[in-house]
CSV table of C-alpha atoms in Angstrom, one decimal:
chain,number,residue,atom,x,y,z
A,1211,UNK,CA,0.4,-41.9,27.8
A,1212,UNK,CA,-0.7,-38.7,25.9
A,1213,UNK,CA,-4.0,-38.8,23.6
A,1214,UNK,CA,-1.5,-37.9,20.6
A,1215,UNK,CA,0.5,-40.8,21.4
A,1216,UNK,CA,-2.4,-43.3,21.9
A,1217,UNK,CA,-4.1,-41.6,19.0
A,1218,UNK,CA,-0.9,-42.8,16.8
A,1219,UNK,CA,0.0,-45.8,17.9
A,1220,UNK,CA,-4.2,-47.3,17.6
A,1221,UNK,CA,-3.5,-46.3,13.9
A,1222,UNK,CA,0.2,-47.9,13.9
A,1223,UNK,CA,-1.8,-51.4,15.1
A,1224,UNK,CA,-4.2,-50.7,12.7
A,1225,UNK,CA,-2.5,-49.9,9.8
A,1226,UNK,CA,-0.6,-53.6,10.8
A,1227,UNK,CA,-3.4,-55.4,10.7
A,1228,UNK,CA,-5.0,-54.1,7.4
A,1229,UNK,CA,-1.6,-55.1,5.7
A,1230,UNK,CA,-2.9,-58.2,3.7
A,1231,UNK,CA,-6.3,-57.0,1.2
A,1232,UNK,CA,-9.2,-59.1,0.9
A,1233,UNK,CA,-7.9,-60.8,-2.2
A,1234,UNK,CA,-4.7,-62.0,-0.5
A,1235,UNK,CA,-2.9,-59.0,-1.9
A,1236,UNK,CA,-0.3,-57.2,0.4
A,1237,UNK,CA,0.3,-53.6,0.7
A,1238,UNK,CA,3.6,-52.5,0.1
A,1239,UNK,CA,5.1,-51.3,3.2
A,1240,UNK,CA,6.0,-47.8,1.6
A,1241,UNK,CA,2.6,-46.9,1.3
A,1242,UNK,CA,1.8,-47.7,5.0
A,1243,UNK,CA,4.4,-45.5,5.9
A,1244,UNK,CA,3.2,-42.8,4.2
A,1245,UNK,CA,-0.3,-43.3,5.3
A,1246,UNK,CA,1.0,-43.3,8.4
A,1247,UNK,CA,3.3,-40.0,8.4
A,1248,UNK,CA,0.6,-38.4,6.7
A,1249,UNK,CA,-1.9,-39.3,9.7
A,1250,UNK,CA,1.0,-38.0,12.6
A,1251,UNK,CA,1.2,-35.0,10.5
A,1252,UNK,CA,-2.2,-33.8,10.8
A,1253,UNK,CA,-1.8,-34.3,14.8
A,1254,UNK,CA,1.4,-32.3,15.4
A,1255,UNK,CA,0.3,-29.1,15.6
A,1256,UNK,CA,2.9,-26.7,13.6
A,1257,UNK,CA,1.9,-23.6,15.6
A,1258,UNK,CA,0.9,-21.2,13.4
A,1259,UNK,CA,0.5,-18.4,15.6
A,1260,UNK,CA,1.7,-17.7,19.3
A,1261,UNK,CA,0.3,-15.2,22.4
A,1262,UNK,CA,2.4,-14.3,24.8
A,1263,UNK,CA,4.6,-17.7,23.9
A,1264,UNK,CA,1.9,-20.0,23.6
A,1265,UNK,CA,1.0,-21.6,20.8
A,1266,UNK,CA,-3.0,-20.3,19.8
A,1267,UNK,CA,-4.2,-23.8,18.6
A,1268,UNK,CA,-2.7,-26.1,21.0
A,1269,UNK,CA,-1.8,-24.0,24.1
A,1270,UNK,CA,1.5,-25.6,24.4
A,1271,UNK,CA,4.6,-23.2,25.1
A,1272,UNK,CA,7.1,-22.7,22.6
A,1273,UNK,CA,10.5,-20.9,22.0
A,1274,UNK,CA,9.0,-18.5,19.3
A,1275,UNK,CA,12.5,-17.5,18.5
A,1276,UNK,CA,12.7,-21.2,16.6
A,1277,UNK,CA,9.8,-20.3,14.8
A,1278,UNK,CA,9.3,-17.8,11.2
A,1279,UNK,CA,6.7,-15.5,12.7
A,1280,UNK,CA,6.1,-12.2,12.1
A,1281,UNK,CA,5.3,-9.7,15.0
A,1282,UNK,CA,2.0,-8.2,15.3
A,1283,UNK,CA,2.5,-5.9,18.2
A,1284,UNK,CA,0.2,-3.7,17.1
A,1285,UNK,CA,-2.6,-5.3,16.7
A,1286,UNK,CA,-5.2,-4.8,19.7
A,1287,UNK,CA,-8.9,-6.0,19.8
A,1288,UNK,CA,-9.7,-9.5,19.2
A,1289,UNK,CA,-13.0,-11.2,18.5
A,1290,UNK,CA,-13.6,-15.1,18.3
A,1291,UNK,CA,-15.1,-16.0,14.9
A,1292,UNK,CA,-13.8,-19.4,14.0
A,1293,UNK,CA,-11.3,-22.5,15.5
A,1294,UNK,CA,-8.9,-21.5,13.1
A,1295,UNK,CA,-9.6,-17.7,12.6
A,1296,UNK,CA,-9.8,-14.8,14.9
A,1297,UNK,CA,-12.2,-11.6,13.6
A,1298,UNK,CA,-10.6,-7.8,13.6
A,1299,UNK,CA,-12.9,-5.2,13.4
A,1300,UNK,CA,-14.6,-6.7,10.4
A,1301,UNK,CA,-11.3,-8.3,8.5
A,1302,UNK,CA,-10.4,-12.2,9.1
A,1303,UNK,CA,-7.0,-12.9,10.8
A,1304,UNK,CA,-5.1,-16.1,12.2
A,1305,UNK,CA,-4.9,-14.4,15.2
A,1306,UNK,CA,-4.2,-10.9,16.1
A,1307,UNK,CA,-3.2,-8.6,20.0
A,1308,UNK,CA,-0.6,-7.1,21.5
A,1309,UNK,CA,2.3,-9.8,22.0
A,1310,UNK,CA,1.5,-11.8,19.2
A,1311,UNK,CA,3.2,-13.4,16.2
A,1312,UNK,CA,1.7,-15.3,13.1
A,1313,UNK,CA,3.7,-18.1,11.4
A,1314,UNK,CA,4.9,-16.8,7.9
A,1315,UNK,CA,3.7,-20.3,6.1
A,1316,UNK,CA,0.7,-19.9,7.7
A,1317,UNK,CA,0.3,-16.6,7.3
A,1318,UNK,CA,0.8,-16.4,3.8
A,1319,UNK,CA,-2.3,-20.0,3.0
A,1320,UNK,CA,-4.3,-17.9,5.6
A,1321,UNK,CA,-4.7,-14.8,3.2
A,1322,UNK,CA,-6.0,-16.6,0.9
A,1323,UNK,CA,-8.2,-18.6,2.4
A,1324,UNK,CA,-9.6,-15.3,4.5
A,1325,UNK,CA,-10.5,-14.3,0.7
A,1326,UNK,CA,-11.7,-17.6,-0.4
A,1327,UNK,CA,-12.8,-19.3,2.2
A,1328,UNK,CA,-14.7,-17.4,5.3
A,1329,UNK,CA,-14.3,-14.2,2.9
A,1330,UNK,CA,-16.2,-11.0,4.3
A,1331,UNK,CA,-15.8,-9.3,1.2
A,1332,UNK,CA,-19.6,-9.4,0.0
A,1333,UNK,CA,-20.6,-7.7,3.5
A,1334,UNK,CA,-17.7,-4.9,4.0
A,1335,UNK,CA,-16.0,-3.0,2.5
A,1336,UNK,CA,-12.3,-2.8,0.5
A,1337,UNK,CA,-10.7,-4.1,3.5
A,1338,UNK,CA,-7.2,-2.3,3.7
A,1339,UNK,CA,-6.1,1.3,3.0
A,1340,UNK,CA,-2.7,2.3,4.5
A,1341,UNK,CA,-2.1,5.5,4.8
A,1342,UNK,CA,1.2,7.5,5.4
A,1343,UNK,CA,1.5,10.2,7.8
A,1344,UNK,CA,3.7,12.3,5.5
A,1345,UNK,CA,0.7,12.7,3.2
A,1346,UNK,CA,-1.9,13.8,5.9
A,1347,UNK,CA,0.4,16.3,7.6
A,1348,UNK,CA,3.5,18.0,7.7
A,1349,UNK,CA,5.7,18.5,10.8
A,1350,UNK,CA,8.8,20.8,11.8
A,1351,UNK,CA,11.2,21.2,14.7
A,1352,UNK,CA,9.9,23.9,17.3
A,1353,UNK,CA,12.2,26.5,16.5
A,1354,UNK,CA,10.4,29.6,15.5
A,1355,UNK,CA,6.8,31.3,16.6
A,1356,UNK,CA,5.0,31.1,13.5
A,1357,UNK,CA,1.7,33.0,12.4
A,1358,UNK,CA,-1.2,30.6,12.3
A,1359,UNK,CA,-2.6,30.8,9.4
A,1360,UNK,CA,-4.2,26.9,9.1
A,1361,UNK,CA,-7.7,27.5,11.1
A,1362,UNK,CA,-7.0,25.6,14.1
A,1363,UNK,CA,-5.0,23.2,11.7
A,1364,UNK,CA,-1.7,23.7,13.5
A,1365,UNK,CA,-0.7,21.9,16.5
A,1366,UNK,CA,2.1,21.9,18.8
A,1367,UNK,CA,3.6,18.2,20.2
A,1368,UNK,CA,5.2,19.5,23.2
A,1369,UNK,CA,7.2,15.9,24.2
A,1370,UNK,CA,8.7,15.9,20.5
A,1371,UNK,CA,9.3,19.9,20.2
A,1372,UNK,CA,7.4,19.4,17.1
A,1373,UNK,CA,4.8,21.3,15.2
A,1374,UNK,CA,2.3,19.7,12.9
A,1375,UNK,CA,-0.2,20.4,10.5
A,1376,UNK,CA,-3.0,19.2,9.1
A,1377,UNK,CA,-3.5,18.7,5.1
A,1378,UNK,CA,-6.3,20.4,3.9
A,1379,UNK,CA,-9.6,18.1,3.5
A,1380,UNK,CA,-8.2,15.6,5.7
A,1381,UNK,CA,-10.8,15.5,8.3
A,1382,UNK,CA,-13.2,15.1,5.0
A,1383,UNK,CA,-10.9,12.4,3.7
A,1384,UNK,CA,-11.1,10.1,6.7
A,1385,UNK,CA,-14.7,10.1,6.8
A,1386,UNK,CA,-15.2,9.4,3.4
A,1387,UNK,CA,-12.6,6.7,3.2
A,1388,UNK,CA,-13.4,5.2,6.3
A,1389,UNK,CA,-17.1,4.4,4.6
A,1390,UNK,CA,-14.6,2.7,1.6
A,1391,UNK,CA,-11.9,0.7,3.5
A,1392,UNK,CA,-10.3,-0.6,6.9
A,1393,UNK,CA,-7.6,2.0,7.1
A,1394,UNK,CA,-4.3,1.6,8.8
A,1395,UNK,CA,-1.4,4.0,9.7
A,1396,UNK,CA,1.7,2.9,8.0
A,1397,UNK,CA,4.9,4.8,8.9
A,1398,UNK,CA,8.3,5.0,9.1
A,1399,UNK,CA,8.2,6.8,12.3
A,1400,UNK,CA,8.4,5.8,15.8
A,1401,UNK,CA,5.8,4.4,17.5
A,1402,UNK,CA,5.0,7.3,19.9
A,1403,UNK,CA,4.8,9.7,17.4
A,1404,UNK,CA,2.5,7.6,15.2
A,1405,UNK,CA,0.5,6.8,17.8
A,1406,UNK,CA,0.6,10.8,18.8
A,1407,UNK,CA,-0.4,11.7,15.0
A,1408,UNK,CA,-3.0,9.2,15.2
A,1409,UNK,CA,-4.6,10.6,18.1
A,1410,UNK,CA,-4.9,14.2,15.8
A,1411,UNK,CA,-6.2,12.9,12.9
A,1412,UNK,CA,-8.6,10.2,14.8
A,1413,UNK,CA,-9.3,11.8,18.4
A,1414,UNK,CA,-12.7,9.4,18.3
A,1415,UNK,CA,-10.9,6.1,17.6
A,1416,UNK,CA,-13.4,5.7,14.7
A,1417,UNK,CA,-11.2,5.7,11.3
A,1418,UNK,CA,-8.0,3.2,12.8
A,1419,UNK,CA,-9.7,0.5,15.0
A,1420,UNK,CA,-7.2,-2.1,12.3
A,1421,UNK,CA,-4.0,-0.7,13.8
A,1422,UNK,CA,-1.1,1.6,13.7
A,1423,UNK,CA,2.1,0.1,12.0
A,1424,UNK,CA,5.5,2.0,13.2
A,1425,UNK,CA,9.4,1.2,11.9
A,1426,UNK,CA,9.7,-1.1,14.4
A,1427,UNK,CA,6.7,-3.3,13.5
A,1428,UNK,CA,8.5,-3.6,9.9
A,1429,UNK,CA,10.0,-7.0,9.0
A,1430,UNK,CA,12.6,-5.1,6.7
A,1431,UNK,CA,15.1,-2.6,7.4
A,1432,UNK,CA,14.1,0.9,5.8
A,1433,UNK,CA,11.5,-0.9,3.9
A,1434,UNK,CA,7.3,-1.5,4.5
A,1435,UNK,CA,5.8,-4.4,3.6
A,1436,UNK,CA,2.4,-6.6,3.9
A,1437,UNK,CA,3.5,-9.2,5.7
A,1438,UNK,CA,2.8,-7.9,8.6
A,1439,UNK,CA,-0.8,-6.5,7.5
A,1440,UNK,CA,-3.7,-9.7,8.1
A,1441,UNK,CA,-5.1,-9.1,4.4
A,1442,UNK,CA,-4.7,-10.8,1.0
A,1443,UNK,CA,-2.7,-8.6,-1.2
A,1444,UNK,CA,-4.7,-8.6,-3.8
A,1445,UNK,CA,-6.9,-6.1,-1.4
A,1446,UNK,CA,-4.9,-3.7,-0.2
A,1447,UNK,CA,-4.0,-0.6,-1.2
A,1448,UNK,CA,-1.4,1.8,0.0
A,1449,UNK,CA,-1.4,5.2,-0.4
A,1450,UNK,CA,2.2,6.9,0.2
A,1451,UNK,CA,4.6,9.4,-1.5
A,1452,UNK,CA,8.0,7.0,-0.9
A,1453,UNK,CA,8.0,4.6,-4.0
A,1454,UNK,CA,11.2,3.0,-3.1
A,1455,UNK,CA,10.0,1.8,0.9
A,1456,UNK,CA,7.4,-0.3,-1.4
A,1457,UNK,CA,10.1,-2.6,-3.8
A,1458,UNK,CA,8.0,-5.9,-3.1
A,1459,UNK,CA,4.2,-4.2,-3.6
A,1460,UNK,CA,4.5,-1.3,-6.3
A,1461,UNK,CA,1.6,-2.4,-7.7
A,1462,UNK,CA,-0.5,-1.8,-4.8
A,1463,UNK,CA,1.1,1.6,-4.2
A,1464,UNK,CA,-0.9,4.7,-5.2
A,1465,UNK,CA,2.2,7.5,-4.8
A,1466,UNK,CA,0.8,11.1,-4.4
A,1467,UNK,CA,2.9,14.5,-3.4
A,1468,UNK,CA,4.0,14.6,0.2
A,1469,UNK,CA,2.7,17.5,2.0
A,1470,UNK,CA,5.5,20.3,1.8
A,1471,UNK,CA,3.6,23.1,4.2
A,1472,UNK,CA,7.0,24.1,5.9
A,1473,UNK,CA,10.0,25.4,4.4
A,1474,UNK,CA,12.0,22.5,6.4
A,1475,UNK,CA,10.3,20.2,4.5
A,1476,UNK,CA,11.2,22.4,0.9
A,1477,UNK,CA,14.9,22.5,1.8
A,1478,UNK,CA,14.8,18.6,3.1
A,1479,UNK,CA,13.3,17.5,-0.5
A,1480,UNK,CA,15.3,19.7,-2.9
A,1481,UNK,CA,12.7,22.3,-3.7
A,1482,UNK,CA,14.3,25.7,-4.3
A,1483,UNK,CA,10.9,27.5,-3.6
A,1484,UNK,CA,9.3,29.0,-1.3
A,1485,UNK,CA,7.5,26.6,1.1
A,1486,UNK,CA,3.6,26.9,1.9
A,1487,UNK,CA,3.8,28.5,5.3
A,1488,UNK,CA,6.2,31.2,3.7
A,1489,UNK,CA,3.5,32.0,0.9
A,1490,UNK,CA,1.1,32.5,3.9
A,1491,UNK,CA,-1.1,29.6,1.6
A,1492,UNK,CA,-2.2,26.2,1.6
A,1493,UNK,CA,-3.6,23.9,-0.8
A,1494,UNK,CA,-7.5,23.8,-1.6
A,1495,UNK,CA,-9.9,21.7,0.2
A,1496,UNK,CA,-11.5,21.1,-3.0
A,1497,UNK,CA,-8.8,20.8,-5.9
A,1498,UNK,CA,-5.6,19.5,-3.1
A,1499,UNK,CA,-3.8,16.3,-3.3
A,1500,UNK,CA,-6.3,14.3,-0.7
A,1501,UNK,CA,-9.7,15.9,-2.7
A,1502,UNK,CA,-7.9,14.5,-6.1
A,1503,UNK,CA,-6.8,10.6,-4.5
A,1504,UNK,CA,-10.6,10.3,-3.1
A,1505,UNK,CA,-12.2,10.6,-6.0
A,1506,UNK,CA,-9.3,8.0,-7.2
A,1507,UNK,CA,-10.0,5.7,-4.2
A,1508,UNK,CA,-13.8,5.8,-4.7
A,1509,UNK,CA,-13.5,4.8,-8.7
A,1510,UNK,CA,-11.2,2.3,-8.1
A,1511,UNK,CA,-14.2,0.8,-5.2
A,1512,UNK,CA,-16.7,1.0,-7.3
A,1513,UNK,CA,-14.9,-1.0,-9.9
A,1514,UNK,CA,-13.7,-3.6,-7.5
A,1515,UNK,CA,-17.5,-4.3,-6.6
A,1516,UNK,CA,-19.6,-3.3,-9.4
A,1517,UNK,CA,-17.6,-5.6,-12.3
A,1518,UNK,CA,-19.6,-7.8,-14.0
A,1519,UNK,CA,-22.8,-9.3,-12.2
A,1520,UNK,CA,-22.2,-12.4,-10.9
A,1521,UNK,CA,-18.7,-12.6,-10.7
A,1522,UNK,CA,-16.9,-13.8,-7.6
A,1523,UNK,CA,-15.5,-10.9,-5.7
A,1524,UNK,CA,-13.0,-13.5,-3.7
A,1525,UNK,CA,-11.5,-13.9,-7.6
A,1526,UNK,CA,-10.7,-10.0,-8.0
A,1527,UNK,CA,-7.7,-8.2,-7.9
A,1528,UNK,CA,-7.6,-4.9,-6.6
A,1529,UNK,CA,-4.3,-4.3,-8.4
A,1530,UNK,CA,-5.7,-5.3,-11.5
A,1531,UNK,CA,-8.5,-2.2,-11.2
A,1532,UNK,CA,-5.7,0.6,-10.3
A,1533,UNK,CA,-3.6,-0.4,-13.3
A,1534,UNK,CA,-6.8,0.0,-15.6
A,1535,UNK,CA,-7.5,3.2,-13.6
A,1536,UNK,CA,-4.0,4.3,-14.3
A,1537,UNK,CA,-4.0,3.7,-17.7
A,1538,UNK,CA,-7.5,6.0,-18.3
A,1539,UNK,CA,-5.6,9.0,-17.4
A,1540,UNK,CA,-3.3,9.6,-20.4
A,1541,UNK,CA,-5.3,7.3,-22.8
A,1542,UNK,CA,-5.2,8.9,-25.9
A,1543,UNK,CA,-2.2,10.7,-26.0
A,1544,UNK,CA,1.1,10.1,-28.1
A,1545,UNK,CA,4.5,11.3,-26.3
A,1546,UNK,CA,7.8,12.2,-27.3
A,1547,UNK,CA,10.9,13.4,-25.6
A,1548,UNK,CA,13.4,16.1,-26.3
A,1549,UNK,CA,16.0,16.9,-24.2
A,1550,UNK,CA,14.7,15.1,-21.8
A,1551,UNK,CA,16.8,12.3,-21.1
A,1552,UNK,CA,21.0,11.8,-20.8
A,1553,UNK,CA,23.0,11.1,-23.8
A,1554,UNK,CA,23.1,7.3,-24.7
A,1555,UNK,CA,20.7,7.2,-22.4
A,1556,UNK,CA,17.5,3.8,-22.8
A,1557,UNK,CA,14.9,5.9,-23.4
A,1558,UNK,CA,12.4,3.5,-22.2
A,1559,UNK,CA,14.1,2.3,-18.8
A,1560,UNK,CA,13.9,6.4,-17.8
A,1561,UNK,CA,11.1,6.8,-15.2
A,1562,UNK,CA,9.0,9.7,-17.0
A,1563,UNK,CA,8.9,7.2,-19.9
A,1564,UNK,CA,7.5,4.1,-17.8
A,1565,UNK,CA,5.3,6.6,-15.8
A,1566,UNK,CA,3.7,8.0,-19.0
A,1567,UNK,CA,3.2,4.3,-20.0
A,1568,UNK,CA,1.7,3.5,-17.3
A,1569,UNK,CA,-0.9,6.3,-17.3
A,1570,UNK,CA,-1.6,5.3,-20.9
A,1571,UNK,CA,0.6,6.8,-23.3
A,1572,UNK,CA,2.5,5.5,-26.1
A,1573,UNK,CA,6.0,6.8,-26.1
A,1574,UNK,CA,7.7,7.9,-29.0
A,1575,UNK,CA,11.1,8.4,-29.7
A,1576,UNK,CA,10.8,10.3,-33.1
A,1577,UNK,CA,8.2,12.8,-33.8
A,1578,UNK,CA,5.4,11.9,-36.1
A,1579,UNK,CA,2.0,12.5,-36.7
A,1580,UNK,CA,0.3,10.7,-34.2
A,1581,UNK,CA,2.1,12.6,-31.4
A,1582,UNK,CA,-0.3,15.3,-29.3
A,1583,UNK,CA,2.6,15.8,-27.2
A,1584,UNK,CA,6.6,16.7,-26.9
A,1585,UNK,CA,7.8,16.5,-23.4
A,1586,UNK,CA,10.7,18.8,-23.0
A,1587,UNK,CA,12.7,21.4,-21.3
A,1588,UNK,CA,14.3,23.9,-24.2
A,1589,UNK,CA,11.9,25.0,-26.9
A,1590,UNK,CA,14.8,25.5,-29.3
A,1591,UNK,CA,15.0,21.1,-29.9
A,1592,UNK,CA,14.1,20.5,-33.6
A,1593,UNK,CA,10.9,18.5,-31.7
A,1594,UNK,CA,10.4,21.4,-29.5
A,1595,UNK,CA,10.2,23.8,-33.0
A,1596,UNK,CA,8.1,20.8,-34.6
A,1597,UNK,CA,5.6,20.7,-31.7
A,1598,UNK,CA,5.5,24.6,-32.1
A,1599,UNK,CA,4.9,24.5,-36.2
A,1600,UNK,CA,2.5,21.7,-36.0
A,1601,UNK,CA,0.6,22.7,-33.2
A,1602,UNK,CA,1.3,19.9,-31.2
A,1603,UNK,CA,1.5,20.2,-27.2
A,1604,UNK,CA,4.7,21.4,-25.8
A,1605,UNK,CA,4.8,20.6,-22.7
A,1606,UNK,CA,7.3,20.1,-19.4
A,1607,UNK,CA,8.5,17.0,-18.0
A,1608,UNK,CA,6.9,18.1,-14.7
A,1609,UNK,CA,3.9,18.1,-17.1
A,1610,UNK,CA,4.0,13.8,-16.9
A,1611,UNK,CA,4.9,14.3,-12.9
A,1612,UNK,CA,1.8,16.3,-11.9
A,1613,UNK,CA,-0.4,14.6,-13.7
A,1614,UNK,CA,1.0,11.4,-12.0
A,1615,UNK,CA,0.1,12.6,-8.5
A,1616,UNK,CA,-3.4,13.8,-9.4
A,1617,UNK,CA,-4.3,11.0,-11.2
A,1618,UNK,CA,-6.0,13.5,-13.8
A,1619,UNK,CA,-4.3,14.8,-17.4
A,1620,UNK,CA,-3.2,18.3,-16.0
A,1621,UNK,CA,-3.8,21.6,-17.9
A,1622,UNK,CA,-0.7,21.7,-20.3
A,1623,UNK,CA,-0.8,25.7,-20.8
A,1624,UNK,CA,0.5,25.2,-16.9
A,1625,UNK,CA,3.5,23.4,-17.8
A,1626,UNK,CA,5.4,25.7,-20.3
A,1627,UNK,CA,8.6,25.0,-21.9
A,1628,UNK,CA,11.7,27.5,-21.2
A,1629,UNK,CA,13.0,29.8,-23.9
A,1630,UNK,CA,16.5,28.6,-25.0
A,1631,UNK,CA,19.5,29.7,-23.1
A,1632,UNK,CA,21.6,32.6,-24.6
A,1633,UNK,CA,24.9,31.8,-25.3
């Protein structure tokens, strides 16, 4: 007879023999068998987690198949914290190595208590930061000998005919961020080039001790999500330039400009310009795209920890500080459109107008005077003509775009507004 089985039937017998109260009083059968369900429930263990097919908490094996688990293949070094909870380089997890899974429901009470419970916030740092590959280098096909212009930047991935480079301040990005957050990679790519890439941008093994995530670690077709990142959601924050892979967690997202170094990459995206490499240029390693997001990243950190003294830092929401962050950039300025939208077009469902919102500024639809600026893309609009007599900004749509991506109001004489067509 199993120790579960004798376990449950001494409590059966006992439950029996407690039926009548001391006052003669009998308890209604219903509520013994609920006692009793509710005592065989917290026996059977409901295998939250497995390792190579074993259940973690019990040790008994299981079809995982049966089971709503999510993969964690890529998950690699595991330290033993708790009964419950495994520790990961500093962030607490259910479990967590190659061959593993994590029950969903689990999973899902887990991240919070990780937060609540046997939190590690007070001693570490912002504990997630996932970063996309596309936003740290750029990559083309093999297919010409180009000048190197990058300063040892540019590298050649001889089992992928692939050349790669480097974004400018990356290497200065890392080490700053790494002080900040646990960082993971987070792409869309295959596994062996993710793990290739990472090997480039981490050759020490310092910056992504949490893990790289590839497509195939994703629980969604064409689409990333937390579920398979061990963190509360209301601590991560994901840094990529593809909104739409990010439907479920926009509010975590921070979207900046992919790197568009080689004319590949131009032609791929639309651009009808020349690309970087064909400018014989790059971006700055003081005013580019990953200069910009750091000083972003670190605002938003010192927020999250230095809000009012006191408070619990298990009760904050990480999404709560970028939204205020957001919402600093265009604080203060009034918008209209011109021209900007289609004909019978909702104004406010167009993205330029729910992105100007959301870095702060009320949106107009007719000019008054409260407006400092009219978005548009022919100066010959009655706005465009108003902006010009009053001597309000006239500015670009690509005005709202930029200014997006650097997370700063951008210099509106750089965003002028075309001269009418002749007819």
């Amino acid at each position: 007879m199993s120790a579960k089985f004798r376990r449950v039937k001494r409590r059966k017998v006992e439950v029996q023999e407690g039926v009548e109260d001391p006052e003669g009083c009998s308890t209604s059968q219903l509520d013994i068998e609920q006692s009793l369900e509710a005592s065989i429930e917290e026996d059977v263990c409901k295998h939250p987690g497995f390792i190579s097919g074993l259940c973690y908490m019990c040790g008994l094996k299981v079809d995982v198949e049966k089971y709503d688990s999510v993969a964690l293949t890529y998950v690699h070094q595991v330290i033993s914290l708790h009964p419950l909870h495994w520790k990961l380089t500093g962030i607490l997890t259910p479990i967590g190595f190659a061959g593993t899974g994590v029950g969903n429901e689990f999973n899902k009470k887990n991240k919070n208590k990780n937060k609540k419970g046997l939190c590690l916030l007070p001693h570490y740092p912002l504990p997630y930061l996932l970063l996309s590959l596309t936003n740290l280098t750029g990559t083309v096909i093999c297919s010409l000998t180009a000048k190197d212009i990058s300063r040892g930047s540019l590298f050649r991935l001889d089992f992928m005919n692939m050349l790669t480079k480097l974004r400018p301040f990356v290497r200065t990005f890392l080490e700053e961020a790494n002080n900040m957050f646990e960082m993971y990679i987070y792409t869309m790519g295959e596994r062996s080039y993710a793990l290739q890439m990472a090997s480039l941008l981490d050759p020490e093994k310092v910056y992504f001790r949490s893990g790289v995530i590839a497509k195939d670690d994703s629980t969604q077709k064409h689409q990333k999500g937390l579920d398979v990142v061990l963190g509360q959601e209301s601590a991560v924050l994901i840094l990529d330039d593809t909104e739409s892979v990010w439907t479920k967690h926009k509010e975590n997202l921070i979207l900046m400009e992919r790197y568009h170094f080689f004319a590949s990459s131009c032609r791929q995206f639309g651009f009808n310009c020349k690309s970087l490499s064909e400018l014989k240029s790059d971006e700055t390693e003081t005013e580019g795209a990953l200069a910009s997001v750091l000083k972003v990243l670190k605002q938003i950190h010192s927020m999250f920890f230095d809000s009012e003294p006191g408070a619990d830092l298990a009760d904050r929401d990480v999404r709560q500080v970028l939204k205020t962050v957001r919402r600093s950039v265009l604080n203060g300025c009034t918008v209209v459109f011109s021209r900007v939208f289609p004909t019978r077009f909702q104004a406010e469902n167009h993205h330029l107008w729910k992105m100007a919102e959301q870095l702060g500024a009320i949106c107009l639809t007719e000019a008054d005077p409260s407006v400092t600026h009219v978005v548009s893309t022919d100066t010959g609009t009655e706005k465009s003509r108003w902006a010009l007599q009053e001597k309000k900004f006239l500015v670009h749509p690509q005005w709202i775009e930029a200014t997006n991506y650097f997370w700063q109001k951008q210099p509106e004489d750089k965003f002028p507004v075309s001269q009418p067509k002749s007819q």
